[in-house]
JSON list of C-alpha atoms in Angstrom, two decimals:
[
{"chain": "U", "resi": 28, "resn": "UNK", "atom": "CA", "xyz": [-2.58, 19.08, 7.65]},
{"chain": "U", "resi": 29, "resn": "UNK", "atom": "CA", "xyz": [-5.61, 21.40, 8.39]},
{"chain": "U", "resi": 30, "resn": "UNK", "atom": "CA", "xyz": [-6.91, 23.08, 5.54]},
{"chain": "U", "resi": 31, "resn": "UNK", "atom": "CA", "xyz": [-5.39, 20.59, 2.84]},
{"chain": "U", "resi": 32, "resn": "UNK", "atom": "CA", "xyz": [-8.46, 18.71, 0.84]},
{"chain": "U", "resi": 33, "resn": "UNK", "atom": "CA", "xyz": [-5.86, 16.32, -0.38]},
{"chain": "U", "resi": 34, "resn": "UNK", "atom": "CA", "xyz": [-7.92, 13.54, 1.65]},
{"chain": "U", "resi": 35, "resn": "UNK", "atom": "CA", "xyz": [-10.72, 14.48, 0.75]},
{"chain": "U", "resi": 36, "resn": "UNK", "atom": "CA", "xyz": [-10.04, 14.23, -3.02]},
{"chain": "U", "resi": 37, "resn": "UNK", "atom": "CA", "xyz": [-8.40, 10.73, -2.64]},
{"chain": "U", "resi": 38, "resn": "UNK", "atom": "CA", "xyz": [-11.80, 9.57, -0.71]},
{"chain": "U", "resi": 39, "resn": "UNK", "atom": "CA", "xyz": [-13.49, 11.08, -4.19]},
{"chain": "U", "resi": 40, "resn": "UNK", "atom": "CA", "xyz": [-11.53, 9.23, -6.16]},
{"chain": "U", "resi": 41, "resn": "UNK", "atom": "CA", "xyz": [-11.15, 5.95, -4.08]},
{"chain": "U", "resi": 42, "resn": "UNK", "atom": "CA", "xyz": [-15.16, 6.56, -4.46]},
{"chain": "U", "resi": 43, "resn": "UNK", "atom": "CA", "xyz": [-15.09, 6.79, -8.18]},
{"chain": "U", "resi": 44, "resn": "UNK", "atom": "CA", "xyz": [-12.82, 3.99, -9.14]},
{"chain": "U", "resi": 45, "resn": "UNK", "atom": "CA", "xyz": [-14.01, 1.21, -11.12]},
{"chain": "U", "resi": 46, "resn": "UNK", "atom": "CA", "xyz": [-15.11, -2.04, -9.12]},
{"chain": "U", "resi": 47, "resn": "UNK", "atom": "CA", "xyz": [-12.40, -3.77, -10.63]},
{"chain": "U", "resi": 48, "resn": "UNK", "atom": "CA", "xyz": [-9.86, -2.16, -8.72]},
{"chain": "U", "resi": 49, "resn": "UNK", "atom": "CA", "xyz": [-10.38, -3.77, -6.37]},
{"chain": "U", "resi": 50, "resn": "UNK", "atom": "CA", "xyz": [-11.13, -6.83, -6.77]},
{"chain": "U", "resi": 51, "resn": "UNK", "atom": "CA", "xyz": [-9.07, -10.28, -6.16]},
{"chain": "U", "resi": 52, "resn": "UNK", "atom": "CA", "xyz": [-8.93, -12.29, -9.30]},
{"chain": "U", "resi": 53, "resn": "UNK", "atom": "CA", "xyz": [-7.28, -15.47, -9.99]},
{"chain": "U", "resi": 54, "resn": "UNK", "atom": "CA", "xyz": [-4.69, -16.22, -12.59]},
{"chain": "U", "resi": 55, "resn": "UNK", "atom": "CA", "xyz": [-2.72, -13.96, -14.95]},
{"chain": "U", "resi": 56, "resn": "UNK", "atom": "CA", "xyz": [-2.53, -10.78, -17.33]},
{"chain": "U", "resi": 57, "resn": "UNK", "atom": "CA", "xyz": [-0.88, -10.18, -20.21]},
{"chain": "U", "resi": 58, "resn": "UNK", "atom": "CA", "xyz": [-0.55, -6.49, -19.99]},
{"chain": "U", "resi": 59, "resn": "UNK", "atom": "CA", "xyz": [1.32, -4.85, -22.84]},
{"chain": "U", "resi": 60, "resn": "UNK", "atom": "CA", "xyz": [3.92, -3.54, -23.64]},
{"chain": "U", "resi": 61, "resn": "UNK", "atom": "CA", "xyz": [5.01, -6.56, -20.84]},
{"chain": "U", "resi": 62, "resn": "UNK", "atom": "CA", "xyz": [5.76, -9.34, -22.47]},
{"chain": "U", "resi": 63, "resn": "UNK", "atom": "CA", "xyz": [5.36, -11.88, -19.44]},
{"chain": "U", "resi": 64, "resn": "UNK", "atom": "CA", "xyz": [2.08, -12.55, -17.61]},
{"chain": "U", "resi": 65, "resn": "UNK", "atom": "CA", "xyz": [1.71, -11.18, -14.34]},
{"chain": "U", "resi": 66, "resn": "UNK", "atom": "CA", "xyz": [-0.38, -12.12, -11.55]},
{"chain": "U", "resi": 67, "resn": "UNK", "atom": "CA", "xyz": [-4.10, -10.70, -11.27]},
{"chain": "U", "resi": 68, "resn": "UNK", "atom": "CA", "xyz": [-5.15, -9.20, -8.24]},
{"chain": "U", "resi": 69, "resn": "UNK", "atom": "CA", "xyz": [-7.08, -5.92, -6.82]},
{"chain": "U", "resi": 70, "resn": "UNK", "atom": "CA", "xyz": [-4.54, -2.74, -7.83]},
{"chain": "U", "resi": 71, "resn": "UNK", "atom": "CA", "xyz": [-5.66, -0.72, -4.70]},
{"chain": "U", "resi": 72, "resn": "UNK", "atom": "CA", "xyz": [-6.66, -0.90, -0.82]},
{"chain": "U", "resi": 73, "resn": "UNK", "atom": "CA", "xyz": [-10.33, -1.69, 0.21]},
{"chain": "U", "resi": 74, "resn": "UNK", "atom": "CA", "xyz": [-11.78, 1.52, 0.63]},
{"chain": "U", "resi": 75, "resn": "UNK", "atom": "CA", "xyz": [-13.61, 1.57, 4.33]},
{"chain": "U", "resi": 76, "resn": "UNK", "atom": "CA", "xyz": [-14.93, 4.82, 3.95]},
{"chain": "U", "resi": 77, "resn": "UNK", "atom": "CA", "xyz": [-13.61, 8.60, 4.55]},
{"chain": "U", "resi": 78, "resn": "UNK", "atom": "CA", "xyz": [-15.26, 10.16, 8.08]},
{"chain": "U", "resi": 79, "resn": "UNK", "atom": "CA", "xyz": [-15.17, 13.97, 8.93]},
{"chain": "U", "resi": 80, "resn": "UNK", "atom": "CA", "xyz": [-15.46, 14.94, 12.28]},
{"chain": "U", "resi": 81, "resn": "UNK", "atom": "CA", "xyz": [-18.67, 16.72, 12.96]},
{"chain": "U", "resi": 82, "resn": "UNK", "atom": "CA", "xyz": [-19.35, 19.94, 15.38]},
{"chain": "U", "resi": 83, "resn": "UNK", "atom": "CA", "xyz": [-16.66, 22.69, 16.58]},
{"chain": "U", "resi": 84, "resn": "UNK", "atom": "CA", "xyz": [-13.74, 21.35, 15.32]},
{"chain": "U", "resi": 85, "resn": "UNK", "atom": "CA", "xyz": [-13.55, 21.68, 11.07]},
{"chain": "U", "resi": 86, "resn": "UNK", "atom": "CA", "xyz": [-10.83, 22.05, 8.50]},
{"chain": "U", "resi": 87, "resn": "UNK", "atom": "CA", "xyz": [-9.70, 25.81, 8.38]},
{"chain": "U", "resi": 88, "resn": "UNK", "atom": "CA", "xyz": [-10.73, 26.12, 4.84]},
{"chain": "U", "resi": 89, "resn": "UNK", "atom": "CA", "xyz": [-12.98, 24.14, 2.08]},
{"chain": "U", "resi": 90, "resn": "UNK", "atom": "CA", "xyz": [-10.54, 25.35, -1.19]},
{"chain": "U", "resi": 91, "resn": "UNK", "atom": "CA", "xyz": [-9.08, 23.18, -3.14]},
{"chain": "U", "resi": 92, "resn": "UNK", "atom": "CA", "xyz": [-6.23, 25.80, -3.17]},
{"chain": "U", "resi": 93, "resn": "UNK", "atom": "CA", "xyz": [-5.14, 26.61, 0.27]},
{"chain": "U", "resi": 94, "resn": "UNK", "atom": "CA", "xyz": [-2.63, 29.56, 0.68]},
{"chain": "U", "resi": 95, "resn": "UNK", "atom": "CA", "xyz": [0.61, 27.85, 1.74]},
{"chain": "U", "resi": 96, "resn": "UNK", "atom": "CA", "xyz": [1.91, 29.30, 5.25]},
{"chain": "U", "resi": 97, "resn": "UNK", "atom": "CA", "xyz": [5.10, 30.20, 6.09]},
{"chain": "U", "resi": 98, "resn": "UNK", "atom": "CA", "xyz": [6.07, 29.13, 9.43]},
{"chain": "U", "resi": 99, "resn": "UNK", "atom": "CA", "xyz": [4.47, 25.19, 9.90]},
{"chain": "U", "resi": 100, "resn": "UNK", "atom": "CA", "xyz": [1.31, 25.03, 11.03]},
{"chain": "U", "resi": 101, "resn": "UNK", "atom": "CA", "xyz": [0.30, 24.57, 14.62]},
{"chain": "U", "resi": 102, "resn": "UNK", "atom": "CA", "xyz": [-3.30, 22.55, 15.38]},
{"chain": "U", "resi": 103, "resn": "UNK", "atom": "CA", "xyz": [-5.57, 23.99, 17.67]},
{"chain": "U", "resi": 104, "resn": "UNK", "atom": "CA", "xyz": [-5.74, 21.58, 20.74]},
{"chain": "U", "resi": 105, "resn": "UNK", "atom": "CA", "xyz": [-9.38, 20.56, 19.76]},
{"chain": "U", "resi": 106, "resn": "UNK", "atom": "CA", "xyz": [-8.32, 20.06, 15.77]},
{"chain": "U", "resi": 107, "resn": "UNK", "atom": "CA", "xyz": [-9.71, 16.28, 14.89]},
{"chain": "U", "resi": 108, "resn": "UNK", "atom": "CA", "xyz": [-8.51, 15.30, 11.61]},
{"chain": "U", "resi": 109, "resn": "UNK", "atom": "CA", "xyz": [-10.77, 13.34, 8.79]},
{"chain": "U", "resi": 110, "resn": "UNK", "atom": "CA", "xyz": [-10.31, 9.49, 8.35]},
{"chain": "U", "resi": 111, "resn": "UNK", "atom": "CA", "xyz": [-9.45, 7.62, 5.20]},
{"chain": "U", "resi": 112, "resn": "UNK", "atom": "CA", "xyz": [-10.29, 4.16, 5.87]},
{"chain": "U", "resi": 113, "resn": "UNK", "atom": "CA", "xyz": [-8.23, 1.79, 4.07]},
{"chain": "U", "resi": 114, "resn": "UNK", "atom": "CA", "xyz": [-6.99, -1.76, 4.01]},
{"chain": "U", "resi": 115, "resn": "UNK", "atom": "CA", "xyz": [-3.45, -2.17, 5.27]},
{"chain": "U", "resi": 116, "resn": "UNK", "atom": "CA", "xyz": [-1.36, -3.46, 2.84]},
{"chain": "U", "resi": 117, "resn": "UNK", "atom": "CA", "xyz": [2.46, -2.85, 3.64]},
{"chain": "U", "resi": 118, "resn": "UNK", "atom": "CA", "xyz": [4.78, -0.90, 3.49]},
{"chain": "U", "resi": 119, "resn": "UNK", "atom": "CA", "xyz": [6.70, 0.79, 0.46]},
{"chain": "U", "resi": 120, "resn": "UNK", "atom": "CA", "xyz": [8.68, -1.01, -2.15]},
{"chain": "U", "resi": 121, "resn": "UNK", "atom": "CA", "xyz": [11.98, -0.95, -2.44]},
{"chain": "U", "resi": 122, "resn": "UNK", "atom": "CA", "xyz": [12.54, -1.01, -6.66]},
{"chain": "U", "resi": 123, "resn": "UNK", "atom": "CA", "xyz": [16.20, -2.40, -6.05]},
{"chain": "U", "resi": 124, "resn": "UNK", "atom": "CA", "xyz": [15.29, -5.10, -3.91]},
{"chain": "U", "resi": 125, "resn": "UNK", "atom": "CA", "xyz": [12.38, -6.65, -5.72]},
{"chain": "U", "resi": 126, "resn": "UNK", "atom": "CA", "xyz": [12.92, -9.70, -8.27]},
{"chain": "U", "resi": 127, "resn": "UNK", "atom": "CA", "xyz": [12.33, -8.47, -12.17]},
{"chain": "U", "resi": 128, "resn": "UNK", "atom": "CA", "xyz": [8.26, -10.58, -11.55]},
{"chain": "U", "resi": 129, "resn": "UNK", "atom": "CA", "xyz": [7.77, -8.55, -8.90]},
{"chain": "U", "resi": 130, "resn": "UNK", "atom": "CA", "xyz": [8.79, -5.53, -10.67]},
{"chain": "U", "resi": 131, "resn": "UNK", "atom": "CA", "xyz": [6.67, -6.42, -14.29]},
{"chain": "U", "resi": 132, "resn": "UNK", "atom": "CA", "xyz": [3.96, -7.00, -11.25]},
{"chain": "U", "resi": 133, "resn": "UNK", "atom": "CA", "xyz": [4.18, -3.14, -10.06]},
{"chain": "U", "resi": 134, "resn": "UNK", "atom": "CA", "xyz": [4.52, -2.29, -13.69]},
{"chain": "U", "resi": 135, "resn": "UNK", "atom": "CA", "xyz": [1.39, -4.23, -14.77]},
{"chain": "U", "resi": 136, "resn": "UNK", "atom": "CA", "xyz": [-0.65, -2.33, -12.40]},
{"chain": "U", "resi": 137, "resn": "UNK", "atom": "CA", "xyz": [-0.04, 0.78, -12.96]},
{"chain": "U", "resi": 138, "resn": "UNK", "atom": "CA", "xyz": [-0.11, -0.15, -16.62]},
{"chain": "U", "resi": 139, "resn": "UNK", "atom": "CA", "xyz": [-3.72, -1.61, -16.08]},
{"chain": "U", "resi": 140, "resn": "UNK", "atom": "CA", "xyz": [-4.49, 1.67, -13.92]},
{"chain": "U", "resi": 141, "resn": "UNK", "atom": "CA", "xyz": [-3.99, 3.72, -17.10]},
{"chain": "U", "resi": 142, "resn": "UNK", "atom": "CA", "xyz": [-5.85, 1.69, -18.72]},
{"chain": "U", "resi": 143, "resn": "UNK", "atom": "CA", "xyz": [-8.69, 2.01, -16.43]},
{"chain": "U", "resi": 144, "resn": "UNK", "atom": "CA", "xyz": [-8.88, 5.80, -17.44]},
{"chain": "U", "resi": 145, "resn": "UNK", "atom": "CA", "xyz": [-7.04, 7.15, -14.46]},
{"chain": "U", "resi": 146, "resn": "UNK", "atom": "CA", "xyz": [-3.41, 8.69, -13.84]},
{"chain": "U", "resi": 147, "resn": "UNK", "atom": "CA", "xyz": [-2.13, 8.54, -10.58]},
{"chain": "U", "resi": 148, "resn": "UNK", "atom": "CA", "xyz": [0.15, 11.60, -11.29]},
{"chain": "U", "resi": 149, "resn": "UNK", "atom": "CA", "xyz": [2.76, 10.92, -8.19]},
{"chain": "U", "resi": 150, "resn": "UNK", "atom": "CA", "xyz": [3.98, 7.45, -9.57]},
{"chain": "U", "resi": 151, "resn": "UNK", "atom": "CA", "xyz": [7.25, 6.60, -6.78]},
{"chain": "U", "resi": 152, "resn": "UNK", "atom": "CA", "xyz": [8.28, 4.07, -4.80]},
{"chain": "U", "resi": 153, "resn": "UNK", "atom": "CA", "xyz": [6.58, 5.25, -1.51]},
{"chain": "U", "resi": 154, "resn": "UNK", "atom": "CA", "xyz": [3.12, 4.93, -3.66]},
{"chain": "U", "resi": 155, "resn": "UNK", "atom": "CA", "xyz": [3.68, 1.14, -4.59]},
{"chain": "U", "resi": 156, "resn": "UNK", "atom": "CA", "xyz": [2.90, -1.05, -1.37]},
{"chain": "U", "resi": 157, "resn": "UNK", "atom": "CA", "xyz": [3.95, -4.53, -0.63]},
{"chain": "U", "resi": 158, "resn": "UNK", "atom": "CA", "xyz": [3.07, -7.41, 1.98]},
{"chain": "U", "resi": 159, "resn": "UNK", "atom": "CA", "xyz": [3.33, -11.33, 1.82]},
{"chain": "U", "resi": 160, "resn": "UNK", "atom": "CA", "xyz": [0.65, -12.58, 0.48]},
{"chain": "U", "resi": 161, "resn": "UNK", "atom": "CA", "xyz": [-1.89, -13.40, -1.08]},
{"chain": "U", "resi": 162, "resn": "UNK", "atom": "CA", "xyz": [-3.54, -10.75, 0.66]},
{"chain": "U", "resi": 163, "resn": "UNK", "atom": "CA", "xyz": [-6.98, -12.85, 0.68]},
{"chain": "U", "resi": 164, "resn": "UNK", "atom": "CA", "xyz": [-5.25, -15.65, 2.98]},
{"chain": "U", "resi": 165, "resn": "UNK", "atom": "CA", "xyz": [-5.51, -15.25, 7.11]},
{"chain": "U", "resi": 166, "resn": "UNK", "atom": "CA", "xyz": [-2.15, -12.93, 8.05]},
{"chain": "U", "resi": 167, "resn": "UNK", "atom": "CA", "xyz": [-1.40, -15.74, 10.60]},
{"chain": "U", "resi": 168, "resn": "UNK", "atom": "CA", "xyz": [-0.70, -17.90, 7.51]},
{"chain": "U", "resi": 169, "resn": "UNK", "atom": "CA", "xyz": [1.43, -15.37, 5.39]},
{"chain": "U", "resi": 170, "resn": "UNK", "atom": "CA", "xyz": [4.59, -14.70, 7.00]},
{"chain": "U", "resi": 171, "resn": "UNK", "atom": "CA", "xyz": [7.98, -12.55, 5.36]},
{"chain": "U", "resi": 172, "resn": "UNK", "atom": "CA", "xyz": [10.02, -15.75, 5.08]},
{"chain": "U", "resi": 173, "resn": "UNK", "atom": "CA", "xyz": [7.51, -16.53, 1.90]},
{"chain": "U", "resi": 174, "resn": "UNK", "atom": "CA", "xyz": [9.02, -15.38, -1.58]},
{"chain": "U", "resi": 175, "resn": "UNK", "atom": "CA", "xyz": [5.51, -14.26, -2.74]},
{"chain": "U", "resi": 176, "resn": "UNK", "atom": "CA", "xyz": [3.72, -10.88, -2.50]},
{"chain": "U", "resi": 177, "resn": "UNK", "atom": "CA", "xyz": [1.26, -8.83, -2.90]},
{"chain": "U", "resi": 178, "resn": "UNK", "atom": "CA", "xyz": [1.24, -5.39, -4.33]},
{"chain": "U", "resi": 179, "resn": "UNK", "atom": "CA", "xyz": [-1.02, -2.02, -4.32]},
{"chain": "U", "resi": 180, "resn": "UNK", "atom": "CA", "xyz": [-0.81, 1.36, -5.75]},
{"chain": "U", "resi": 181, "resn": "UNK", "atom": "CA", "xyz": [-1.51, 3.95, -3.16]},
{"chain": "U", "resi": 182, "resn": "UNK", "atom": "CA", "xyz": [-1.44, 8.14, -3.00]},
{"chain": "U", "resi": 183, "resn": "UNK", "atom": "CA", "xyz": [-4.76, 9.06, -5.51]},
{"chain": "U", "resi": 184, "resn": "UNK", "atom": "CA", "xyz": [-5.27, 12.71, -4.27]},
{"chain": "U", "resi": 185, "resn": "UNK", "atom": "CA", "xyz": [-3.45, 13.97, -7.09]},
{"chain": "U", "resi": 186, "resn": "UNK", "atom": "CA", "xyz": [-5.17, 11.76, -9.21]}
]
């Protein structure tokens, strides 16, 4: 949406998070108050970078606060959006359909996200990713028939 510097406050923060986020590790956690290890692993999406669109065609306004309209938006033909490069990593969970590991997985990262010294304050489904995995084998070689995933918390412009 033109105007909203949600982006570019998720680029900020995707830009401020520890290295550890995203990095692959191998083995397990114990995370409390979990009792079970869960698998290690890199809690978000490589972050690619965040790209702005230079010359004529720029956001409508730099706040942080922009006034909300009340009829929806229309772009101006030339309006180019920013870019927030990111790996792909799936598509939304579905909390009834995952086994109780895969849950104490999702709950072990955001768990281990707190404890990193960050909130993502818009914790849902639609902000927990999944894809077979591991994510760090060739996609030709993880297909959805395989019981195993891989998770990643996504959505930090609130954060």
């Amino acid at each position: 949406i033109q105007g909203d510097r949600h982006l570019a406050r998720e680029a900020r923060n995707y830009q401020a998070f520890p290295s550890h986020f995203f990095e692959h590790w191998n083995g397990y956690n114990l995370v409390y108050p979990l009792h079970d290890p869960t698998p290690c692993g890199a809690l978000v999406p490589q972050f690619y970078g965040y790209y702005v669109p230079q010359g004529d065609s720029k956001p409508a306004t730099t706040s942080d606060t922009a006034p909300l309209p009340q009829t929806a938006p229309s772009l101006p033909a030339d309006y180019i959006s920013p870019i927030l490069l990111l790996e792909n990593c799936g598509v939304p969970i579905e909390v009834d359909n995952l086994s109780d590991d895969d849950r104490d997985t999702c709950a072990a990262m955001y768990l281990l996200f707190l404890e990193g010294g960050w909130m993502q304050n818009s914790m849902a489904e639609r902000n927990v990713v999944m894809q077979t995995g591991p994510l760090s084998e060739w996609p030709a070689f993880r297909g959805y028939d395989r019981p195993k995933y891989s998770f990643r918390l996504i959505d930090f412009g609130r954060a």
